[in-house]
Short mmCIF file of C-alpha atoms in Angstrom, two decimals:
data_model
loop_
_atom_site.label_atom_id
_atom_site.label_comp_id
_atom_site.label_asym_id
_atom_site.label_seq_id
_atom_site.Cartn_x
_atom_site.Cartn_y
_atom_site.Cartn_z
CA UNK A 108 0.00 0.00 0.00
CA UNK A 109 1.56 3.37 -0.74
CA UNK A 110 2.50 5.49 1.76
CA UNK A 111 1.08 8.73 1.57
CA UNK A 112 2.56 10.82 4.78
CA UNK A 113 5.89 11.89 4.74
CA UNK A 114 8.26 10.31 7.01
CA UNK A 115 8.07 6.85 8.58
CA UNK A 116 5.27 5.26 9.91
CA UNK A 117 6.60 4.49 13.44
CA UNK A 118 7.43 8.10 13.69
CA UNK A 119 4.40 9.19 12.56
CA UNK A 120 2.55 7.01 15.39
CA UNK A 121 5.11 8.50 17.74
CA UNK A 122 3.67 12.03 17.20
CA UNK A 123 0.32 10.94 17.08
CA UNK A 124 1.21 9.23 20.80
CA UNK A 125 3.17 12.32 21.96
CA UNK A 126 0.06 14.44 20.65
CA UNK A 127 -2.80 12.08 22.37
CA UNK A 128 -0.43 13.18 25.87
CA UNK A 129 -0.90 16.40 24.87
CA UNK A 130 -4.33 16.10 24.41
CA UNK A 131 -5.39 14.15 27.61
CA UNK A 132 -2.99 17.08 29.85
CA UNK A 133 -5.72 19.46 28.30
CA UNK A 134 -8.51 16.91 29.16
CA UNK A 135 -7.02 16.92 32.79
CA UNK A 136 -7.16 20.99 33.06
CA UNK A 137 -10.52 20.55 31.76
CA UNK A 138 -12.00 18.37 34.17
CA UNK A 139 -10.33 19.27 37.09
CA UNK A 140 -12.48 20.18 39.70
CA UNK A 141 -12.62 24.11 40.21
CA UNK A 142 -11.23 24.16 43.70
CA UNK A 143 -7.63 23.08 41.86
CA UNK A 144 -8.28 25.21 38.58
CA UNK A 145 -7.69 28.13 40.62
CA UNK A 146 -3.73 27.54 41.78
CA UNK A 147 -3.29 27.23 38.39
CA UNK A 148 -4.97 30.15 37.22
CA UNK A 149 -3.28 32.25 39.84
CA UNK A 150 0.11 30.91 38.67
CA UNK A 151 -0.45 31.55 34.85
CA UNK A 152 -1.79 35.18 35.84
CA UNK A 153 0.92 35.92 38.32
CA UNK A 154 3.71 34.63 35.57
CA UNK A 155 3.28 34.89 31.90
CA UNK A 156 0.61 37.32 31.82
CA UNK A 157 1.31 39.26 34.45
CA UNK A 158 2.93 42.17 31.90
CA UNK A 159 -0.63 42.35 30.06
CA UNK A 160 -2.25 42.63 33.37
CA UNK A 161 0.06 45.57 34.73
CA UNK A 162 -0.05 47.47 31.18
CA UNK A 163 -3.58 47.35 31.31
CA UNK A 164 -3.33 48.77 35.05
CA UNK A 165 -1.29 50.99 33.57
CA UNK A 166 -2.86 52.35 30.72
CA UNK A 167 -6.46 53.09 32.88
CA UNK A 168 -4.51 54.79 35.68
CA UNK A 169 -2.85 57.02 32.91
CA UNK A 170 -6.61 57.29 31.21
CA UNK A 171 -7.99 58.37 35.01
CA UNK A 172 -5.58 61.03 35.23
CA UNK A 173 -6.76 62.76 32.09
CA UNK A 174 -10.44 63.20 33.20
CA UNK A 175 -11.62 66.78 32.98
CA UNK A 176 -9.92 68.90 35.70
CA UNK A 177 -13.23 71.04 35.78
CA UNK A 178 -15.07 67.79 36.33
CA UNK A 179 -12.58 66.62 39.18
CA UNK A 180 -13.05 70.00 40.98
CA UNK A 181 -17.02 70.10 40.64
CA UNK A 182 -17.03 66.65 42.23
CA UNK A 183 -14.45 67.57 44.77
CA UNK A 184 -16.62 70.41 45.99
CA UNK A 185 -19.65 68.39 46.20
CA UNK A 186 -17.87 66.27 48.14
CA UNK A 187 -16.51 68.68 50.36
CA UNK A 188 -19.77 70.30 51.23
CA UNK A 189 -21.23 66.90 51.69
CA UNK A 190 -18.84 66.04 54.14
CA UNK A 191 -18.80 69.62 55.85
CA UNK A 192 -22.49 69.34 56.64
CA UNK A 193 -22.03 65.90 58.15
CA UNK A 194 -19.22 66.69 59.89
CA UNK A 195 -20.84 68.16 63.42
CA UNK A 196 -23.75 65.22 62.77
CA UNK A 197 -20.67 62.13 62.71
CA UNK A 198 -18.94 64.15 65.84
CA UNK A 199 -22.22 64.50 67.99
CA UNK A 200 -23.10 60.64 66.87
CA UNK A 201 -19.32 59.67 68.20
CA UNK A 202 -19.58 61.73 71.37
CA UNK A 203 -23.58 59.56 72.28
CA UNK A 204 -22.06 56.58 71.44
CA UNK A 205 -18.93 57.31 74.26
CA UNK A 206 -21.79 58.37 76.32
CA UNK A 207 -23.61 55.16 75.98
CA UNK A 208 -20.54 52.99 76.41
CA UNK A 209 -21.14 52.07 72.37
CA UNK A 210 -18.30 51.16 70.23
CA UNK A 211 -18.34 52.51 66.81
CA UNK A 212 -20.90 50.90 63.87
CA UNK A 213 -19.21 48.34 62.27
CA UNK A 214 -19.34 49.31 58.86
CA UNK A 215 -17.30 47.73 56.13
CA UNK A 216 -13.96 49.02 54.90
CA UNK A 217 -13.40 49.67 51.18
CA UNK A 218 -10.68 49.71 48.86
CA UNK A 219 -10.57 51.70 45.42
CA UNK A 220 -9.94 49.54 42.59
CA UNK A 221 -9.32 49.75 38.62
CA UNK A 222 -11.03 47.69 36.92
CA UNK A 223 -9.41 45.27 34.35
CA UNK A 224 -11.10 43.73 31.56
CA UNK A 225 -9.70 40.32 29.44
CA UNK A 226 -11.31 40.73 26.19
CA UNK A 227 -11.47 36.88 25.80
CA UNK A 228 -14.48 34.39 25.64
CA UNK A 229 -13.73 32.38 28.70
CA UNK A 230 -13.72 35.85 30.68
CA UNK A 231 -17.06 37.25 29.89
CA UNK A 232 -19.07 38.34 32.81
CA UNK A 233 -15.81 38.67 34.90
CA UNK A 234 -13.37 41.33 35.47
CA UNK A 235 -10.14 41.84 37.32
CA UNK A 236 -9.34 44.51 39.78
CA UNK A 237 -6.05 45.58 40.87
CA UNK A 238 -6.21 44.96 44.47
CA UNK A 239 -6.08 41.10 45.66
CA UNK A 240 -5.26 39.33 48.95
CA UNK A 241 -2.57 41.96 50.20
CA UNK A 242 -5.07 44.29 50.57
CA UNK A 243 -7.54 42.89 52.79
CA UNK A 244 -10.16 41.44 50.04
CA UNK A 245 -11.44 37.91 50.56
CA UNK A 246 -13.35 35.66 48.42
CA UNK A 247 -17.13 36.63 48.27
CA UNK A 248 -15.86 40.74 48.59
CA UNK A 249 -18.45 43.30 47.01
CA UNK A 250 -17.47 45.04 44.64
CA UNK A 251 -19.32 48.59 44.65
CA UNK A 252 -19.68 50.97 41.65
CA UNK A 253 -20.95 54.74 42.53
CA UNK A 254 -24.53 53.53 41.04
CA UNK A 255 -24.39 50.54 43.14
CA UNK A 256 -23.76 46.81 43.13
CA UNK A 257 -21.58 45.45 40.17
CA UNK A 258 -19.97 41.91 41.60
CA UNK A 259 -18.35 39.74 44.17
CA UNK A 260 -14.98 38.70 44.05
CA UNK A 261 -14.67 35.11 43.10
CA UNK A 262 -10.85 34.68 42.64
CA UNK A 263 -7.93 35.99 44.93
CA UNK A 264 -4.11 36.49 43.48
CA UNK A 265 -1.71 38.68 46.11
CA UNK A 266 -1.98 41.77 43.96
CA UNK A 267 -5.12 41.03 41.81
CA UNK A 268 -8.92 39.60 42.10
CA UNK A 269 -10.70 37.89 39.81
CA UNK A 270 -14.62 39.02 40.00
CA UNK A 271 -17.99 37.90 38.65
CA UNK A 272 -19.98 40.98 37.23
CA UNK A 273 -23.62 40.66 37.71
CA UNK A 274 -24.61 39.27 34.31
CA UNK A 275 -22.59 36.04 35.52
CA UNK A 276 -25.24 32.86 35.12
CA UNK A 277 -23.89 32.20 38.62
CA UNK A 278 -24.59 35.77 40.25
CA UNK A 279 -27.16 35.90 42.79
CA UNK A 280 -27.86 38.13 45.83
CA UNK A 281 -30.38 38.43 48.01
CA UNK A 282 -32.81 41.49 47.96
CA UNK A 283 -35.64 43.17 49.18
CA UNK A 284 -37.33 46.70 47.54
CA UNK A 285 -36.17 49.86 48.96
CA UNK A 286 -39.35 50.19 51.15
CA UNK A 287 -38.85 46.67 52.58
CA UNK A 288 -42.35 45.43 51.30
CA UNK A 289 -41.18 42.48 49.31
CA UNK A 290 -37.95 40.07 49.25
CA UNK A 291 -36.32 37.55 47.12
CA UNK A 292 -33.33 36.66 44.69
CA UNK A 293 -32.29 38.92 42.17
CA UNK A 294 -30.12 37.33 39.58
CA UNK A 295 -29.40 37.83 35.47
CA UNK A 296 -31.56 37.64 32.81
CA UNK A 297 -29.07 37.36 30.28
CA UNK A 298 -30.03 38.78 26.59
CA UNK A 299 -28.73 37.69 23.64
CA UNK A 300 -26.28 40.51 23.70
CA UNK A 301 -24.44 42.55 26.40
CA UNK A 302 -26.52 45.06 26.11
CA UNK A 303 -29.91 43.21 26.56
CA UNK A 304 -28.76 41.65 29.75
CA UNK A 305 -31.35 43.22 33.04
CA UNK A 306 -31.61 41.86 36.63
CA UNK A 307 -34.42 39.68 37.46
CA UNK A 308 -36.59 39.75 41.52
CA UNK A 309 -37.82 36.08 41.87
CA UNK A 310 -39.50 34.55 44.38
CA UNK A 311 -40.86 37.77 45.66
CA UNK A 312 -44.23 36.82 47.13
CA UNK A 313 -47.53 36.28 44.85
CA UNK A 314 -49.71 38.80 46.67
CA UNK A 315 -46.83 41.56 46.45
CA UNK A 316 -47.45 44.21 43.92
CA UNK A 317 -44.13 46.06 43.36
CA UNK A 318 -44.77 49.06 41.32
CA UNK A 319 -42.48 49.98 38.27
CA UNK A 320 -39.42 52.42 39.60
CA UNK A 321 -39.52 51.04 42.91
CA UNK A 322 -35.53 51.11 43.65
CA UNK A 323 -34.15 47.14 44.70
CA UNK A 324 -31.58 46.95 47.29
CA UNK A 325 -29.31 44.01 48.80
CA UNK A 326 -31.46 42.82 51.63
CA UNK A 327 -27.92 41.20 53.59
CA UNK A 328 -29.71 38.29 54.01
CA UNK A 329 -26.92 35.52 53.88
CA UNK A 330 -23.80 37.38 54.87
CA UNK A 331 -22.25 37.82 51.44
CA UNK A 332 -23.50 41.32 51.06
CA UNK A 333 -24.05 44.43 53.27
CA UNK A 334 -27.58 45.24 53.29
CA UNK A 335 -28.63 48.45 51.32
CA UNK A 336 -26.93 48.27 48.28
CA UNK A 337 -28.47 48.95 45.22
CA UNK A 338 -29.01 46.88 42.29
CA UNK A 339 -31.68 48.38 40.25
CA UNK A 340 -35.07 49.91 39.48
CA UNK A 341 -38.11 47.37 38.76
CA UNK A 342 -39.25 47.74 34.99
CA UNK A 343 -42.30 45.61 35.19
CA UNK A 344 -43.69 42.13 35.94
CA UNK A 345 -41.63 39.42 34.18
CA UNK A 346 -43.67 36.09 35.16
CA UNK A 347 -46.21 35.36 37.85
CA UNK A 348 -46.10 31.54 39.07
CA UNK A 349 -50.14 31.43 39.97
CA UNK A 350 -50.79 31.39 43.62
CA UNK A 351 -47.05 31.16 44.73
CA UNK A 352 -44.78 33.73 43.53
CA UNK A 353 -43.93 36.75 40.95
CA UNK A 354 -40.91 37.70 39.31
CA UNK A 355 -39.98 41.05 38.42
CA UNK A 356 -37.70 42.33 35.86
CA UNK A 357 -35.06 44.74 36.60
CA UNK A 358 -33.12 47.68 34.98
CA UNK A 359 -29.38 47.52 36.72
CA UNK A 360 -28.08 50.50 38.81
CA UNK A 361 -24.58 49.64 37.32
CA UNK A 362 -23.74 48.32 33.33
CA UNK A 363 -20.78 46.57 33.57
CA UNK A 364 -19.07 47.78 30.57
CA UNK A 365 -19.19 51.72 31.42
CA UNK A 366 -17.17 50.87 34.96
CA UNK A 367 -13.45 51.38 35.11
CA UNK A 368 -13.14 52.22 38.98
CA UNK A 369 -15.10 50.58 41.74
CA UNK A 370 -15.07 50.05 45.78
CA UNK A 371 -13.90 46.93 46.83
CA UNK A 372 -15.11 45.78 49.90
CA UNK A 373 -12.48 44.18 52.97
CA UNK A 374 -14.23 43.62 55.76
CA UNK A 375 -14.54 40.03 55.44
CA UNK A 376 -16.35 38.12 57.73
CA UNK A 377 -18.54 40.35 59.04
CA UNK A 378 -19.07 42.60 55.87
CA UNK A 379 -22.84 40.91 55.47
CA UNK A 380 -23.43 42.01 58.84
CA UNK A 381 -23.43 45.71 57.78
CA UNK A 382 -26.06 48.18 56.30
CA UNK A 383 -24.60 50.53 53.86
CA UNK A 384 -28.69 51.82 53.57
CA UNK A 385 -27.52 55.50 54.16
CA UNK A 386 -25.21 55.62 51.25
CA UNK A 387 -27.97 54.83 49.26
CA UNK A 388 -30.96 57.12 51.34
CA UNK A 389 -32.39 53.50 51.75
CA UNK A 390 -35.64 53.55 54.28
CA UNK A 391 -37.03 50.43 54.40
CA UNK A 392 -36.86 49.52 57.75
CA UNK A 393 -33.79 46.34 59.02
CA UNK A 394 -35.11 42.64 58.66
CA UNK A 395 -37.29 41.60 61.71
CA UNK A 396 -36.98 38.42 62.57
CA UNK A 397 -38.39 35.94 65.97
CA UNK A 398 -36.06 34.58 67.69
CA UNK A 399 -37.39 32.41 70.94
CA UNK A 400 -35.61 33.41 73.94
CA UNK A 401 -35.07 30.11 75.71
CA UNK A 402 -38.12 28.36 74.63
CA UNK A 403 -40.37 32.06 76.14
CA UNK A 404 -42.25 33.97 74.55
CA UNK A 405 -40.84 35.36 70.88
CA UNK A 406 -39.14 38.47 71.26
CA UNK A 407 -39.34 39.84 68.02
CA UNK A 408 -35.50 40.79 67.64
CA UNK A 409 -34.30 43.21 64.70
CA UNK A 410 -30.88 41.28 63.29
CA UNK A 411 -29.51 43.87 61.22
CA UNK A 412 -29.86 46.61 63.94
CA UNK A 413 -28.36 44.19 66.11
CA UNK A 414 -25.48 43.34 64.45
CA UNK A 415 -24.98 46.84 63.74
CA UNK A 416 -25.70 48.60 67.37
CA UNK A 417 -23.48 45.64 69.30
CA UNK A 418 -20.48 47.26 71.42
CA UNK B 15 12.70 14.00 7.35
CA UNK B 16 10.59 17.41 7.75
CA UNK B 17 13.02 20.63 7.98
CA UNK B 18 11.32 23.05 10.03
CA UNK B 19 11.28 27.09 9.31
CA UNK B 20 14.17 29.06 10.88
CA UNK B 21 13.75 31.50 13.95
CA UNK B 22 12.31 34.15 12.33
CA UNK B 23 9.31 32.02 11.95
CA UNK B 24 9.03 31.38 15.50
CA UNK B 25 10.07 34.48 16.67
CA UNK B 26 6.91 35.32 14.46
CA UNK B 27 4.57 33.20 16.02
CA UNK B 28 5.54 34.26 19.17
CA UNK B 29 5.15 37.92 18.73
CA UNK B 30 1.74 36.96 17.40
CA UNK B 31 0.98 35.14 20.73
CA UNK B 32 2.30 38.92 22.42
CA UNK B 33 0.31 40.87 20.04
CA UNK B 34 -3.14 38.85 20.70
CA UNK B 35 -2.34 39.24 24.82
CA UNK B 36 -1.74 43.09 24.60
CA UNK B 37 -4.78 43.36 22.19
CA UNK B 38 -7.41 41.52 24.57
CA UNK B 39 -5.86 41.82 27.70
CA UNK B 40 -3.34 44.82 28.27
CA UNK B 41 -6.11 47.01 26.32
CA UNK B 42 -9.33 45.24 26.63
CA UNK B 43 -10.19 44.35 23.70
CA UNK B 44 -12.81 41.92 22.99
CA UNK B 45 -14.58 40.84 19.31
CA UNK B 46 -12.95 43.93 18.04
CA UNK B 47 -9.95 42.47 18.31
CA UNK B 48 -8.89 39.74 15.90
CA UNK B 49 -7.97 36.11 17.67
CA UNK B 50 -4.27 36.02 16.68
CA UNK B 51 -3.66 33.49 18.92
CA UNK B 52 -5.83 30.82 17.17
CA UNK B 53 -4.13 32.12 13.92
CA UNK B 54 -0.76 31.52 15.86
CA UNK B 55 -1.37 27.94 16.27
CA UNK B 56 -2.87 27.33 13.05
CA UNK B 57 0.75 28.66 11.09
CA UNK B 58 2.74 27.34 13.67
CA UNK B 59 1.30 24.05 13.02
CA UNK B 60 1.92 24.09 8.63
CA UNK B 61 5.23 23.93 9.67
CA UNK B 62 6.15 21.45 12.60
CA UNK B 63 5.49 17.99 13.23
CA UNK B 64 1.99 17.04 14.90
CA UNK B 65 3.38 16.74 18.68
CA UNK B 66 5.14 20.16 18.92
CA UNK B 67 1.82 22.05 17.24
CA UNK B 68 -0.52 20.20 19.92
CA UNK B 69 2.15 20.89 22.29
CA UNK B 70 2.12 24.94 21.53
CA UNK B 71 -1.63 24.53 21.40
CA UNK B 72 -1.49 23.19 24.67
CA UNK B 73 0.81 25.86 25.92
CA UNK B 74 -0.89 29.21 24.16
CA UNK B 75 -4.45 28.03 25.40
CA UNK B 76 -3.38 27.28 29.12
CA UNK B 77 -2.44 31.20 28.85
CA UNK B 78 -5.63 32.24 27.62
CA UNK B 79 -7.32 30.16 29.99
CA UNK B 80 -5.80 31.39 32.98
CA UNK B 81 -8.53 34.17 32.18
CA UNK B 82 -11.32 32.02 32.42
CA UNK B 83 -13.97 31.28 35.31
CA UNK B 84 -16.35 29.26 33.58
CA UNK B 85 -14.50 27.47 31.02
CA UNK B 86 -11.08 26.52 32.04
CA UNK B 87 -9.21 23.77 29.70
CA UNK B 88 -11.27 24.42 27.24
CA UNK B 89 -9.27 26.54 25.16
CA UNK B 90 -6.39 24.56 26.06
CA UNK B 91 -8.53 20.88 24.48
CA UNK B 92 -9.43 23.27 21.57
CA UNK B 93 -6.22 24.59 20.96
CA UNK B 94 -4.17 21.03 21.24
CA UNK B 95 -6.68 19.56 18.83
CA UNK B 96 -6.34 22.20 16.61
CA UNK B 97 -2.53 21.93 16.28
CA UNK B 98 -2.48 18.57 15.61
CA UNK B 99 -5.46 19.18 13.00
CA UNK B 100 -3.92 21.39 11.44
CA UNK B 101 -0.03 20.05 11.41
CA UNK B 102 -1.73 16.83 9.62
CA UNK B 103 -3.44 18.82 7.04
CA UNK B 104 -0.24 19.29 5.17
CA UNK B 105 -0.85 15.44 4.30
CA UNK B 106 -3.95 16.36 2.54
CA UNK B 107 -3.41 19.75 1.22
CA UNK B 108 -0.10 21.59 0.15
CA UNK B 109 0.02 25.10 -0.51
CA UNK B 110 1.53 28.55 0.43
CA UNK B 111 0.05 31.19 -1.63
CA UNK B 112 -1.83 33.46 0.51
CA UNK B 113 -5.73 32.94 -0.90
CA UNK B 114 -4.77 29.48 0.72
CA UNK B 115 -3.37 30.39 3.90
CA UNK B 116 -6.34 32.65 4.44
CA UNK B 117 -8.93 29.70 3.75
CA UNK B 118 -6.73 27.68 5.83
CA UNK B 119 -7.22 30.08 8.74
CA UNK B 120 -10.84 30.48 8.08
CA UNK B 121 -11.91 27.20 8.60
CA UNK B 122 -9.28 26.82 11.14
CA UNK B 123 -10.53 29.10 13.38
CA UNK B 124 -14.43 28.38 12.69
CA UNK B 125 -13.47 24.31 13.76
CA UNK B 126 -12.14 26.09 17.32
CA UNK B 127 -15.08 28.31 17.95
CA UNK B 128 -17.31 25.26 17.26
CA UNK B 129 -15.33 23.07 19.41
CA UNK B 130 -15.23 25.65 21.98
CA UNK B 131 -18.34 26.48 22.03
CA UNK B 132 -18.90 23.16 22.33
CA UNK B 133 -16.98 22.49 25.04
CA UNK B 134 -18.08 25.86 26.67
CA UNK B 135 -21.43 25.29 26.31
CA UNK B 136 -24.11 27.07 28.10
CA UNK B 137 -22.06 29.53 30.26
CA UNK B 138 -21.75 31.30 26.89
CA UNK B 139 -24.22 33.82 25.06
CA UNK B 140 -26.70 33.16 22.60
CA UNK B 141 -28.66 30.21 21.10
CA UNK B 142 -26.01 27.53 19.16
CA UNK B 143 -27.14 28.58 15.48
CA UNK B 144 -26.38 31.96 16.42
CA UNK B 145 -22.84 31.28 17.95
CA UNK B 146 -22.01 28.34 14.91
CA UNK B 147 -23.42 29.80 11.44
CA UNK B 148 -23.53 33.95 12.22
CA UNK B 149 -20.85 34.78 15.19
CA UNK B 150 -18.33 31.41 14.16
CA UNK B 151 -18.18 32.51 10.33
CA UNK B 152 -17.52 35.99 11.03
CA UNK B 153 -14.98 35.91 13.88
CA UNK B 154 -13.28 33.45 11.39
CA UNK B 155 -13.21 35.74 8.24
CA UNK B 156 -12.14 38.51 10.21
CA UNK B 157 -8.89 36.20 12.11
CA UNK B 158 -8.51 34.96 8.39
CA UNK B 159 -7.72 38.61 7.35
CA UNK B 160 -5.63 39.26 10.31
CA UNK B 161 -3.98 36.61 9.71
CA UNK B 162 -3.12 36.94 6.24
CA UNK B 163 -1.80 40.01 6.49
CA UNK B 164 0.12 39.90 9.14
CA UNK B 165 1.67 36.70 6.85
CA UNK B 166 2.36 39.70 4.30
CA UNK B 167 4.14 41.45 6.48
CA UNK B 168 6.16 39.10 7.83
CA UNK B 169 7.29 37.70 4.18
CA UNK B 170 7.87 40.93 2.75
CA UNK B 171 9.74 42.27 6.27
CA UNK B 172 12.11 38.53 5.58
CA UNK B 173 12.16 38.23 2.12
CA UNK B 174 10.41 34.51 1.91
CA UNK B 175 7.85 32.97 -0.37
#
């Protein structure tokens, strides 16, 4: 029979071998389980690509600097009569509290990050931000855009996080409407472009009637986010599940793609704990739950306040 | 017994790798961006043995997948298969002239977005005839072009045919 590939045939089933190796290392990565994927990650990302990763650190620091100077000092002295009328209200709060024996409200620290975008197809609904475990952010971190919530850190190098953005298939958070009247899961209704993609309330009870523009904020149920943060404005009534429950569509506070600096929160453990319902002019009023006190009567307790009153 | 391209070639392909990392990560780029890397591979591979393309298939998509939450290995699977794909298709087809190379690439890189896509599956946007027949084709003639020229530039900058 004629040979038609160049070379000999044992060589050729050499390569072929070799290749198959090659192959089944890639079919390894593949199916290793995603509490190993993420050593290797980190190592690629700290190594080989770590030049990309600065440039592009770089290059948006150097783009932040040329904002509009005029724009820069408008904000600065918004800020600065913000902070000049609270100042007497924060020193009169501090002084009560001393009074009272009260420690300061825990509240959670934040960091100011750049965000960093991979323009590749595994990296879509995820970003990177410039600060990582050296800087006090842990794994299930909020990350906070001036709108309001834009993702939660998912991936921690010593210099850089890896985060989900909202529009991630895996993104949920609990949430309540800004009055507290309703509560449930918001999570991504994905479109079929960027663009299209909007924030879904399930699970919000069947006899609640949320009206369209009623604001939806983190509720801080679960302990992964502070309570009070917002994630969007309800567009209108997506589904009703007859009898049991409603869903609600939607429109983001923050679009992912218009974000290049962001608050990353590194509190850690206790950052669910918090209510960050006065950045936001939030007034529904904290989650009220019953706890039994020893088997007595329910004392109706308020957890949020509690957490966020303790000494 | 095969006699592989000098270093120019591979000092080619690796500047290709650079130029794709700077493009989609260093500035951001996404879709707008052509996917040198895939085109890497694919020219790497017309002119090594089958092993050492799977092997820089291997190599280039464990890089790109250090980027990925939802779908890591796949690029690095679609990538090795590729290589080796595409090193054995000099048994079946022989040719250097450019309106070649740039079909070459085109169907190249619409076999990796279907087998990534594949292997991706439903962590990625859109319905599958979307993805396969409009966004596939596309991303594939525009990497083609990329790729060609770039393949201009690098024969007229050394001088070879």
């Amino acid at each position: 029979m004629a040979n038609y590939f160049e070379g000999p045939r044992r060589g050729r089933r050499r390569e072929t071998l070799l290749a198959g190796v090659f192959l089944l290392i890639a079919l390894f990565l593949f199916f290793l389980p995603a509490a190993y994927q993420g050593p290797v990650r980190s190592l690629i990302r700290s190594t080989a690509l770590r030049p990309f990763l600065v440039a592009q650190a770089q290059l948006s620091d150097r783009r932040s600097r040329a904002v509009d100077i005029l724009e820069l000092r408008a904000e600065r002295d918004s800020l600065a009569a913000v902070v000049a009328a609270q100042a007497t209200l924060a020193e009169d709060n501090r002084r009560l509290r001393e009074l009272l024996g009260l420690a300061a409200r825990a509240q959670p620290h934040f960091r100011p990050a750049e965000v960093i975008v991979a323009g590749v197809p595994g990296a879509e609904s995820t970003f990177l931000i410039n600060v990582g475990r050296r800087h006090g952010v842990r794994v299930g971190s909020a990350v906070i855009a001036a709108g309001g919530l834009l993702g939660v850190v998912k991936e921690l190098d010593e210099d850089v996080a890896q985060a989900l953005d909202w529009t991630h298939p895996d993104f949920r958070v609990s949430a309540m409407t800004a009055d507290g009247e309703a509560y449930g899961m918001v999570q991504a209704r994905r479109g079929r472009f960027r663009e299209e993609d909007l924030l879904v309330l399930t699970s919000a009870p069947f006899h609640s009637d949320i009206r369209p523009g009623t604001w939806v904020v983190s509720s801080g149920r679960g302990g992964i986010f502070a309570r009070g943060i917002r994630l969007g404005v309800v567009v209108g009534i997506e589904e009703a599940d007859t009898g049991w429950r409603k869903s609600y569509l939607v429109r983001p506070a923050v679009r992912p793609e218009s974000v290049t600096h962001v608050l990353v929160g590194v509190y850690g453990e206790g950052e669910g704990r918090a209510d960050l319902s006065e950045l936001w002019n939030v007034v529904a009023p904290p989650d009220t739950v019953t706890v039994p006190n020893n088997g007595a009567s329910g004392e109706p307790r308020n957890g949020s306040a509690r957490s966020s009153t303790e000494p | 017994m095969m006699v592989g391209p000098g270093w120019p070639y591979w000092a080619f392909i690796g500047l290709l790798a650079a130029a794709h990392f700077t493009l989609h990560l260093a500035l951001g780029l996404g879709p707008e961006a052509p996917d040198l890397l895939t085109v890497a591979v694919l020219l790497a591979a017309r002119n090594t043995s089958g092993a050492v393309a799977a092997a820089i298939g291997l190599v280039l998509g464990m890089l790109q997948d250090a980027l990925s939450l939802v779908a890591f290995g796949a690029e690095a699977v679609t990538l090795t298969v590729l290589g080796y794909l595409g090193a054995r298709s000099r048994d079946l087809f022989l040719g250097e002239s450019l309106g070649f190379v740039g079909l070459y690439l085109f169907v190249g890189k619409w076999l990796h977005d279907a087998i990534y896509y594949t292997l991706a599956g439903p962590v990625l946007r859109g319905d599958a005839v979307v993805r396969y027949l409009i966004m596939a084709p596309l991303a594939a003639l525009y990497a083609a072009v990329a790729g060609v020229l770039v393949l201009m530039l690098y024969r007229f900058a050394t001088g070879e045919r």
